[in-house]
C-alpha positions as a Markdown table, in Angstrom:
| # | Residue | x | y | z |
|---|---|---|---|---|
| 1 | Met | 50.4 | 30.0 | -6.1 |
| 2 | Ala | 49.3 | 26.8 | -7.7 |
| 3 | Asn | 46.6 | 27.1 | -10.4 |
| 4 | Ser | 43.2 | 25.8 | -9.4 |
| 5 | Val | 42.0 | 22.8 | -11.3 |
| 6 | Glu | 38.4 | 22.8 | -12.6 |
| 7 | Ile | 36.6 | 19.5 | -11.8 |
| 8 | Pro | 34.5 | 18.2 | -14.7 |
| 9 | Gln | 30.8 | 18.5 | -14.0 |
| 10 | Asp | 30.2 | 14.8 | -14.6 |
| 11 | Ile | 32.7 | 13.9 | -11.8 |
| 12 | Ile | 30.9 | 16.4 | -9.5 |
| 13 | Asp | 27.6 | 14.7 | -10.3 |
| 14 | Ile | 29.0 | 11.3 | -9.5 |
| 15 | Val | 30.3 | 12.6 | -6.1 |
| 16 | Ile | 26.9 | 14.1 | -5.3 |
| 17 | Ala | 25.1 | 10.9 | -6.3 |
| 18 | Ala | 27.4 | 8.9 | -4.0 |
| 19 | Val | 26.4 | 11.2 | -1.0 |
| 20 | Gly | 22.9 | 9.7 | -1.4 |
| 21 | Asn | 20.2 | 11.1 | 1.0 |
| 22 | Asp | 22.7 | 12.4 | 3.6 |
| 23 | Lys | 21.1 | 15.8 | 3.8 |
| 24 | Pro | 23.7 | 17.4 | 6.2 |
| 25 | Ser | 26.5 | 16.4 | 3.8 |
| 26 | Leu | 24.4 | 17.6 | 0.8 |
| 27 | Arg | 24.0 | 21.0 | 2.4 |
| 28 | Gln | 27.8 | 21.2 | 2.9 |
| 29 | Cys | 28.3 | 20.2 | -0.7 |
| 30 | Ala | 26.0 | 23.0 | -1.9 |
| 31 | Leu | 28.4 | 25.5 | -0.3 |
| 32 | Val | 31.5 | 24.3 | -2.1 |
| 33 | Ser | 31.0 | 26.1 | -5.4 |
| 34 | Ser | 28.4 | 27.0 | -8.0 |
| 35 | Ser | 29.2 | 23.7 | -9.8 |
| 36 | Phe | 28.2 | 21.8 | -6.7 |
| 37 | Leu | 25.1 | 23.9 | -5.9 |
| 38 | Leu | 22.7 | 22.7 | -8.6 |
| 39 | Pro | 23.3 | 18.9 | -8.3 |
| 40 | Ser | 23.3 | 19.2 | -4.5 |
| 41 | Arg | 19.9 | 20.9 | -4.5 |
| 42 | Lys | 18.6 | 18.4 | -7.1 |
| 43 | Gln | 19.4 | 15.6 | -4.6 |
| 44 | Leu | 18.2 | 17.5 | -1.5 |
| 45 | Phe | 14.8 | 18.3 | -3.0 |
| 46 | Ser | 14.2 | 15.1 | -4.8 |
| 47 | Ser | 12.0 | 14.1 | -1.8 |
| 48 | Ile | 10.1 | 16.4 | 0.4 |
| 49 | Arg | 8.2 | 15.5 | 3.6 |
| 50 | Phe | 5.9 | 17.7 | 5.6 |
| 51 | Gly | 3.2 | 17.4 | 8.3 |
| 52 | Tyr | 5.1 | 17.2 | 11.5 |
| 53 | Asp | 6.3 | 20.8 | 12.2 |
| 54 | Asp | 3.5 | 23.3 | 11.6 |
| 55 | Glu | 5.7 | 26.3 | 11.9 |
| 56 | Ala | 8.4 | 25.1 | 9.5 |
| 57 | Cys | 5.9 | 23.6 | 7.1 |
| 58 | Gln | 4.0 | 26.9 | 6.7 |
| 59 | Arg | 7.0 | 28.3 | 4.9 |
| 60 | Leu | 7.2 | 25.5 | 2.4 |
| 61 | Pro | 4.5 | 26.5 | -0.1 |
| 62 | Gln | 5.9 | 30.0 | -0.4 |
| 63 | Phe | 9.4 | 28.7 | -0.8 |
| 64 | Leu | 8.3 | 26.4 | -3.7 |
| 65 | Ile | 6.4 | 29.2 | -5.3 |
| 66 | Gln | 9.4 | 31.4 | -5.3 |
| 67 | Asn | 11.7 | 28.6 | -6.6 |
| 68 | Pro | 10.1 | 26.9 | -9.6 |
| 69 | Val | 13.5 | 25.2 | -10.4 |
| 70 | Ile | 13.4 | 23.5 | -7.0 |
| 71 | Arg | 9.9 | 22.2 | -7.8 |
| 72 | Ser | 11.2 | 20.6 | -10.9 |
| 73 | Phe | 13.6 | 18.5 | -8.8 |
| 74 | Val | 10.8 | 17.0 | -6.7 |
| 75 | Arg | 10.3 | 13.3 | -7.4 |
| 76 | Arg | 8.6 | 12.2 | -4.2 |
| 77 | Ile | 6.2 | 13.9 | -1.7 |
| 78 | Asn | 5.5 | 12.4 | 1.7 |
| 79 | Ala | 2.5 | 14.1 | 3.3 |
| 80 | Ser | 2.2 | 12.6 | 6.8 |
| 81 | His | -0.2 | 14.0 | 9.4 |
| 82 | Gly | 1.8 | 14.4 | 12.6 |
| 83 | Trp | 0.8 | 14.5 | 16.2 |
| 84 | Gly | -1.0 | 17.7 | 17.0 |
| 85 | Ser | -0.9 | 19.1 | 13.5 |
| 86 | Lys | -3.9 | 21.5 | 13.2 |
| 87 | Thr | -3.3 | 22.9 | 9.7 |
| 88 | Phe | -2.3 | 19.7 | 7.8 |
| 89 | Asp | -5.2 | 19.7 | 5.3 |
| 90 | Lys | -4.8 | 23.4 | 4.5 |
| 91 | Leu | -1.0 | 22.9 | 4.0 |
| 92 | Leu | -1.6 | 19.8 | 1.9 |
| 93 | Leu | -4.0 | 21.7 | -0.4 |
| 94 | Ala | -1.4 | 24.6 | -0.8 |
| 95 | Ile | 1.3 | 22.1 | -1.8 |
| 96 | Leu | -0.9 | 20.1 | -4.2 |
| 97 | Gln | -2.1 | 23.2 | -6.0 |
| 98 | Leu | 1.5 | 23.8 | -7.2 |
| 99 | Pro | 2.7 | 22.2 | -10.4 |
| 100 | Phe | 5.2 | 19.3 | -10.0 |
| 101 | Cys | 6.0 | 18.3 | -13.5 |
| 102 | His | 8.3 | 15.3 | -12.6 |
| 103 | Leu | 6.6 | 13.9 | -9.5 |
| 104 | Glu | 6.8 | 10.1 | -9.4 |
| 105 | Glu | 5.8 | 9.0 | -5.9 |
| 106 | Phe | 3.1 | 10.4 | -3.5 |
| 107 | Leu | 2.4 | 9.2 | 0.0 |
| 108 | Leu | -0.6 | 10.5 | 2.0 |
| 109 | Ser | -0.7 | 9.2 | 5.5 |
| 110 | Tyr | -2.9 | 9.9 | 8.5 |
| 111 | Arg | -2.4 | 8.2 | 11.8 |
| 112 | Phe | -4.4 | 5.3 | 13.3 |
| 113 | Trp | -5.8 | 7.7 | 16.0 |
| 114 | Lys | -6.6 | 10.3 | 13.3 |
| 115 | Val | -8.3 | 8.1 | 10.6 |
| 116 | Val | -10.0 | 10.6 | 8.3 |
| 117 | Asn | -13.0 | 10.3 | 6.1 |
| 118 | Trp | -12.7 | 11.2 | 2.4 |
| 119 | Ser | -16.1 | 12.9 | 2.6 |
| 120 | Asp | -14.7 | 15.3 | 5.2 |
| 121 | Phe | -12.2 | 16.7 | 2.7 |
| 122 | Ser | -13.0 | 20.0 | 1.1 |
| 123 | Gly | -14.1 | 20.0 | -2.6 |
| 124 | Glu | -10.8 | 21.8 | -3.5 |
| 125 | Leu | -8.7 | 19.1 | -1.7 |
| 126 | Lys | -10.6 | 16.3 | -3.4 |
| 127 | Asp | -10.0 | 17.8 | -6.8 |
| 128 | Ala | -6.3 | 18.5 | -6.1 |
| 129 | Leu | -5.8 | 14.9 | -4.9 |
| 130 | Ser | -7.6 | 13.5 | -7.9 |
| 131 | Thr | -5.6 | 15.7 | -10.3 |
| 132 | Leu | -2.3 | 14.5 | -8.7 |
| 133 | Ile | -3.3 | 10.8 | -8.7 |
| 134 | His | -4.1 | 11.0 | -12.4 |
| 135 | Ser | -0.9 | 12.8 | -13.2 |
| 136 | Pro | 0.9 | 10.9 | -16.0 |
| 137 | Thr | 4.3 | 11.2 | -14.3 |
| 138 | Leu | 3.1 | 9.5 | -11.0 |
| 139 | Lys | 4.3 | 5.9 | -10.7 |
| 140 | Ile | 3.8 | 5.0 | -7.0 |
| 141 | Leu | 0.9 | 5.9 | -4.8 |
| 142 | His | 0.5 | 5.3 | -1.0 |
| 143 | Leu | -2.7 | 5.9 | 0.9 |
| 144 | Lys | -2.8 | 5.2 | 4.6 |
| 145 | Tyr | -5.7 | 5.4 | 7.2 |
| 146 | Ile | -8.3 | 7.0 | 5.0 |
| 147 | Asp | -12.0 | 5.9 | 5.1 |
| 148 | Asn | -14.7 | 6.0 | 2.4 |
| 149 | Val | -12.3 | 6.6 | -0.5 |
| 150 | Pro | -14.5 | 6.5 | -3.7 |
| 151 | Ile | -13.7 | 3.7 | -6.1 |
| 152 | Ser | -14.3 | 6.0 | -9.0 |
| 153 | Leu | -11.1 | 7.9 | -7.9 |
| 154 | Phe | -9.1 | 5.1 | -9.6 |
| 155 | Leu | -10.9 | 5.0 | -12.9 |
| 156 | Gly | -8.8 | 6.0 | -15.9 |
| 157 | Ile | -5.4 | 5.7 | -14.1 |
| 158 | Asp | -3.1 | 4.0 | -16.6 |
| 159 | His | 0.4 | 4.7 | -15.4 |
| 160 | Leu | 0.8 | 3.4 | -11.8 |
| 161 | Thr | 3.5 | 0.7 | -11.3 |
| 162 | Lys | 2.6 | 0.3 | -7.6 |
| 163 | Leu | -0.4 | 1.1 | -5.4 |
| 164 | Val | -0.1 | 0.7 | -1.6 |
| 165 | Leu | -3.2 | 0.7 | 0.5 |
| 166 | Trp | -2.9 | 0.6 | 4.2 |
| 167 | Ser | -6.1 | 0.4 | 6.3 |
| 168 | Val | -8.0 | 2.2 | 3.6 |
| 169 | Ser | -11.8 | 1.6 | 3.3 |
| 170 | Phe | -13.7 | 2.3 | 0.2 |
| 171 | Asn | -17.0 | 3.7 | -0.8 |
| 172 | Tyr | -18.0 | 0.7 | -2.8 |
| 173 | Ser | -21.3 | 2.2 | -4.0 |
| 174 | Asp | -19.4 | 4.9 | -5.9 |
| 175 | Gly | -18.3 | 3.4 | -9.2 |
| 176 | Gly | -18.0 | 0.0 | -7.5 |
| 177 | Gln | -21.2 | -1.9 | -8.1 |
| 178 | Pro | -21.2 | -5.7 | -8.1 |
| 179 | Ser | -19.8 | -7.0 | -11.4 |
| 180 | Ser | -23.1 | -8.1 | -12.7 |
| 181 | Leu | -24.4 | -4.6 | -12.3 |
| 182 | Thr | -21.4 | -2.6 | -13.5 |
| 183 | Pro | -22.5 | 0.0 | -16.0 |
| 184 | Lys | -20.9 | -0.3 | -19.5 |
| 185 | Gly | -19.3 | 3.1 | -19.1 |
| 186 | Val | -17.5 | 2.0 | -16.0 |
| 187 | Ala | -16.2 | -1.2 | -17.7 |
| 188 | Thr | -14.9 | 0.9 | -20.6 |
| 189 | Met | -13.0 | 3.2 | -18.3 |
| 190 | Ala | -11.6 | 0.2 | -16.4 |
| 191 | Ser | -10.0 | -1.0 | -19.6 |
| 192 | His | -7.9 | 2.1 | -19.4 |
| 193 | Thr | -7.1 | 1.6 | -15.8 |
| 194 | Val | -3.7 | 0.0 | -15.4 |
| 195 | Val | -2.0 | -0.6 | -12.1 |
| 196 | Asp | 0.9 | -3.1 | -12.3 |
| 197 | Gln | 1.2 | -4.0 | -8.6 |
| 198 | Cys | -1.1 | -3.6 | -5.6 |
| 199 | Val | 0.0 | -4.0 | -2.0 |
| 200 | Trp | -3.0 | -4.1 | 0.3 |
| 201 | Tyr | -2.8 | -4.1 | 4.1 |
| 202 | Cys | -6.3 | -5.2 | 5.1 |
| 203 | Gly | -7.1 | -3.8 | 8.5 |
| 204 | Gly | -10.4 | -2.9 | 10.1 |
| 205 | Pro | -13.4 | -5.0 | 11.1 |
| 206 | Thr | -15.1 | -7.3 | 8.6 |
| 207 | Arg | -18.3 | -5.3 | 8.7 |
| 208 | Asp | -16.5 | -3.0 | 6.2 |
| 209 | Tyr | -16.4 | -5.8 | 3.6 |
| 210 | Pro | -19.4 | -6.2 | 1.2 |
| 211 | Thr | -21.0 | -9.6 | 0.9 |
| 212 | Glu | -20.8 | -9.5 | -2.9 |
| 213 | Ala | -17.9 | -9.3 | -5.3 |
| 214 | Ile | -17.1 | -5.7 | -6.2 |
| 215 | Phe | -15.6 | -4.4 | -9.4 |
| 216 | Leu | -12.3 | -2.7 | -8.3 |
| 217 | Pro | -10.8 | -0.8 | -11.3 |
| 218 | Phe | -7.3 | -0.8 | -9.9 |
| 219 | Met | -7.3 | -4.6 | -10.1 |
| 220 | Ser | -8.3 | -4.8 | -13.7 |
| 221 | His | -4.8 | -5.3 | -15.1 |
| 222 | Leu | -2.8 | -6.3 | -12.1 |
| 223 | Arg | 0.4 | -8.3 | -12.5 |
| 224 | Val | 1.2 | -8.7 | -8.8 |
| 225 | Leu | -1.2 | -8.6 | -5.8 |
| 226 | Glu | 0.2 | -8.7 | -2.3 |
| 227 | Ile | -2.2 | -9.0 | 0.6 |
| 228 | His | -1.3 | -8.4 | 4.3 |
| 229 | Ile | -3.8 | -9.6 | 6.9 |
| 230 | Ser | -3.2 | -9.4 | 10.6 |
| 231 | Leu | -5.6 | -11.1 | 13.1 |
| 232 | Ala | -5.7 | -10.8 | 16.9 |
| 233 | Leu | -7.5 | -14.0 | 17.9 |
| 234 | Ser | -9.2 | -14.4 | 21.3 |
| 235 | Tyr | -10.5 | -17.5 | 23.0 |
| 236 | Ser | -13.8 | -17.2 | 21.2 |
| 237 | Ala | -12.5 | -16.3 | 17.8 |
| 238 | Thr | -12.6 | -18.5 | 14.6 |
| 239 | Met | -11.1 | -17.9 | 11.3 |
| 240 | Ser | -14.2 | -16.1 | 10.0 |
| 241 | Asp | -12.5 | -12.7 | 9.8 |
| 242 | Leu | -9.9 | -14.2 | 7.5 |
| 243 | Ala | -12.4 | -16.1 | 5.5 |
| 244 | Ile | -14.6 | -13.0 | 4.9 |
| 245 | Lys | -11.7 | -10.8 | 3.8 |
| 246 | Leu | -10.1 | -13.5 | 1.6 |
| 247 | Ser | -13.4 | -14.4 | 0.0 |
| 248 | Phe | -14.2 | -10.7 | -0.8 |
| 249 | Leu | -10.7 | -10.1 | -2.2 |
| 250 | Met | -10.5 | -13.2 | -4.3 |
| 251 | Arg | -14.0 | -12.9 | -5.7 |
| 252 | Ser | -13.5 | -9.2 | -6.4 |
| 253 | Leu | -10.2 | -10.0 | -8.1 |
| 254 | Cys | -11.8 | -12.4 | -10.4 |
| 255 | Ala | -14.7 | -10.0 | -11.1 |
| 256 | Ser | -12.2 | -7.1 | -11.8 |
| 257 | Leu | -9.5 | -8.7 | -14.0 |
| 258 | Thr | -10.0 | -8.1 | -17.7 |
| 259 | Ser | -8.9 | -10.0 | -20.7 |
| 260 | Pro | -6.2 | -10.7 | -21.7 |
| 261 | Ala | -5.0 | -12.3 | -18.4 |
| 262 | Thr | -2.2 | -10.3 | -16.7 |
| 263 | Leu | -2.0 | -11.7 | -13.1 |
| 264 | Glu | 1.4 | -13.5 | -12.5 |
| 265 | His | 2.0 | -13.4 | -8.8 |
| 266 | Leu | -0.2 | -13.6 | -5.7 |
| 267 | Lys | 1.4 | -13.1 | -2.2 |
| 268 | Phe | -0.2 | -13.4 | 1.2 |
| 269 | Asn | 1.4 | -12.4 | 4.4 |
| 270 | Ile | -0.9 | -13.5 | 7.2 |
| 271 | Ser | -0.2 | -13.1 | 11.0 |
| 272 | Phe | -2.2 | -14.7 | 13.9 |
| 273 | Asp | -1.8 | -13.5 | 17.4 |
| 274 | Ala | -3.6 | -15.6 | 20.1 |
| 275 | Asp | -2.0 | -14.7 | 23.4 |
| 276 | Asp | -4.7 | -16.3 | 25.5 |
| 277 | Asn | -4.8 | -19.4 | 27.8 |
| 278 | Phe | -8.3 | -20.3 | 26.5 |
| 279 | Phe | -7.6 | -20.2 | 22.8 |
| 280 | Asp | -9.1 | -23.3 | 21.1 |
| 281 | Phe | -6.3 | -24.7 | 19.0 |
| 282 | Tyr | -8.3 | -27.7 | 17.7 |
| 283 | Ser | -11.0 | -25.4 | 16.3 |
| 284 | Phe | -8.4 | -23.1 | 14.9 |
| 285 | Tyr | -6.8 | -25.9 | 12.8 |
| 286 | Gly | -10.2 | -27.1 | 11.6 |
| 287 | Asp | -11.2 | -23.6 | 10.5 |
| 288 | Leu | -8.0 | -23.3 | 8.5 |
| 289 | His | -9.4 | -26.0 | 6.2 |
| 290 | Asp | -12.4 | -23.9 | 5.2 |
| 291 | Val | -10.6 | -20.6 | 4.6 |
| 292 | Trp | -8.7 | -21.4 | 1.4 |
| 293 | Arg | -11.7 | -22.6 | -0.7 |
| 294 | His | -12.0 | -18.9 | -1.9 |
| 295 | Leu | -8.4 | -18.9 | -3.3 |
| 296 | Asp | -8.0 | -22.3 | -4.9 |
| 297 | Pro | -10.4 | -21.6 | -7.9 |
| 298 | Ile | -8.1 | -18.9 | -9.2 |
| 299 | Ala | -5.9 | -21.7 | -10.7 |
| 300 | Thr | -8.7 | -22.8 | -13.1 |
| 301 | His | -10.2 | -19.4 | -13.6 |
| 302 | Pro | -9.4 | -17.7 | -17.0 |
| 303 | Thr | -7.9 | -14.7 | -15.1 |
| 304 | Gly | -5.4 | -17.1 | -13.5 |
| 305 | Ser | -4.0 | -18.6 | -16.8 |
| 306 | Arg | -0.8 | -16.6 | -16.5 |
| 307 | Leu | -0.4 | -17.1 | -12.7 |
| 308 | Gln | 3.2 | -18.3 | -12.0 |
| 309 | Arg | 3.5 | -18.2 | -8.2 |
| 310 | Val | 1.3 | -18.1 | -5.1 |
| 311 | Asp | 3.2 | -17.4 | -1.9 |
| 312 | Ile | 1.5 | -17.8 | 1.5 |
| 313 | Asp | 3.6 | -16.7 | 4.5 |
| 314 | Ile | 2.1 | -17.3 | 7.9 |
| 315 | Thr | 3.4 | -15.9 | 11.1 |
| 316 | Tyr | 1.7 | -17.2 | 14.3 |
| 317 | Lys | 2.1 | -16.3 | 17.9 |
| 318 | Phe | 0.4 | -18.5 | 20.5 |
| 319 | Arg | 0.8 | -18.4 | 24.3 |
| 320 | His | 2.6 | -21.5 | 25.6 |
| 321 | Asp | 2.2 | -22.8 | 29.1 |
| 322 | Asn | 1.9 | -26.1 | 30.9 |
| 323 | Asp | -1.7 | -26.5 | 29.8 |
| 324 | Val | -1.2 | -25.9 | 26.1 |
| 325 | Val | 0.9 | -28.0 | 23.8 |
| 326 | Glu | 3.3 | -26.0 | 21.7 |
| 327 | Pro | 2.0 | -25.8 | 18.1 |
| 328 | Asp | 3.8 | -27.5 | 15.3 |
| 329 | Asn | 4.5 | -25.9 | 12.0 |
| 330 | Asp | 3.0 | -28.9 | 10.2 |
| 331 | Glu | -0.3 | -28.4 | 12.0 |
| 332 | Ile | -0.5 | -24.9 | 10.5 |
| 333 | Leu | 0.7 | -25.9 | 7.0 |
| 334 | Glu | -1.3 | -29.1 | 6.4 |
| 335 | Pro | -4.8 | -27.4 | 6.4 |
| 336 | Val | -3.5 | -24.8 | 4.0 |
| 337 | Leu | -2.0 | -27.3 | 1.6 |
| 338 | Asp | -5.1 | -29.6 | 1.8 |
| 339 | Gly | -7.3 | -26.6 | 1.1 |
| 340 | Leu | -5.5 | -25.6 | -2.1 |
| 341 | Pro | -5.3 | -28.8 | -4.3 |
| 342 | Ser | -5.5 | -27.0 | -7.6 |
| 343 | Leu | -2.7 | -24.6 | -6.9 |
| 344 | Arg | -0.6 | -27.4 | -5.3 |
| 345 | Asp | -1.1 | -29.7 | -8.3 |
| 346 | Lys | -0.1 | -26.9 | -10.7 |
| 347 | Gly | 3.2 | -26.6 | -8.8 |
| 348 | Ile | 3.0 | -22.9 | -8.2 |
| 349 | Leu | 2.1 | -22.9 | -4.4 |
| 350 | Phe | 4.7 | -22.0 | -1.9 |
| 351 | Val | 3.7 | -22.0 | 1.8 |
| 352 | Glu | 5.7 | -21.2 | 4.9 |
| 353 | Ala | 4.7 | -21.0 | 8.6 |
| 354 | Asn | 6.9 | -19.4 | 11.2 |
| 355 | Glu | 6.5 | -18.7 | 14.9 |
| 356 | Gly | 6.6 | -15.0 | 15.7 |
| 357 | Ala | 8.7 | -13.5 | 18.5 |
């Protein structure tokens, strides 16, 4: 009988890494031998997701309690409220109360039909979420479909490389006073709030947006800000929704950024959908001229001194028929370029317009 050859552990680790996130294959690898078990489990449990299958999820907290080594493998938690889940918040609390010493990414997602209010969370759940968000190992945070999130939740965070906000509304009166009224203590804590990149999907009605600039601590040391705005335009609509949102975001950005300047890249992804025979194109083009006045001053503002690039990507979808002239890209681009003379002269403005499917 031929002698068995022992495979070096570093070769085994390379093989497991090559398997990637193929969980069925990883489970098979775990059965090969004790040398394959640990690296397979490390890969299998680097990311855990729960919230869809109540029955299966109920066993997860106990499994993690009984297997502290498995907990040490977890780098990413995706907590997504699924259709019909009745125990999600209870399960979420049970998971968050466990220690995850190497957690790097956390995603908390509700559904658009199940938008929740932060004030409806239990005190225990609020504390657990705050503790996790302030964990020094956490690098990426996603929040989706949550209303009334307190601005003070982000004070003192100094470790996030990326913050993703998707249809999140804030309680601006909680630690988020207008910049002229910001207490000295809040400003001090903001100097210790460092988020490198923010990706903000701005949904919801414009009534959620304050009329004054708000101090947003997660913007105080931003290097990259990416804004996504989607507008469904009707025959009576103007660009007022975009103007209100853009005005609030730009003025709040300028009020929030602290010295020395850190902002290097601004990116806007804006989509218009006007699938209506009666949409007024001429008014639409005229309104585009007025929107960008809120963005152009960033080029001369002290907080924009390190700004290297501003991208504006516009996707439009208009209904075409015999009574409506097909829009031309130049008619979309010209009002934007005309409305941003400072950015254009500085040579850092890049604008594209494309017709959506």
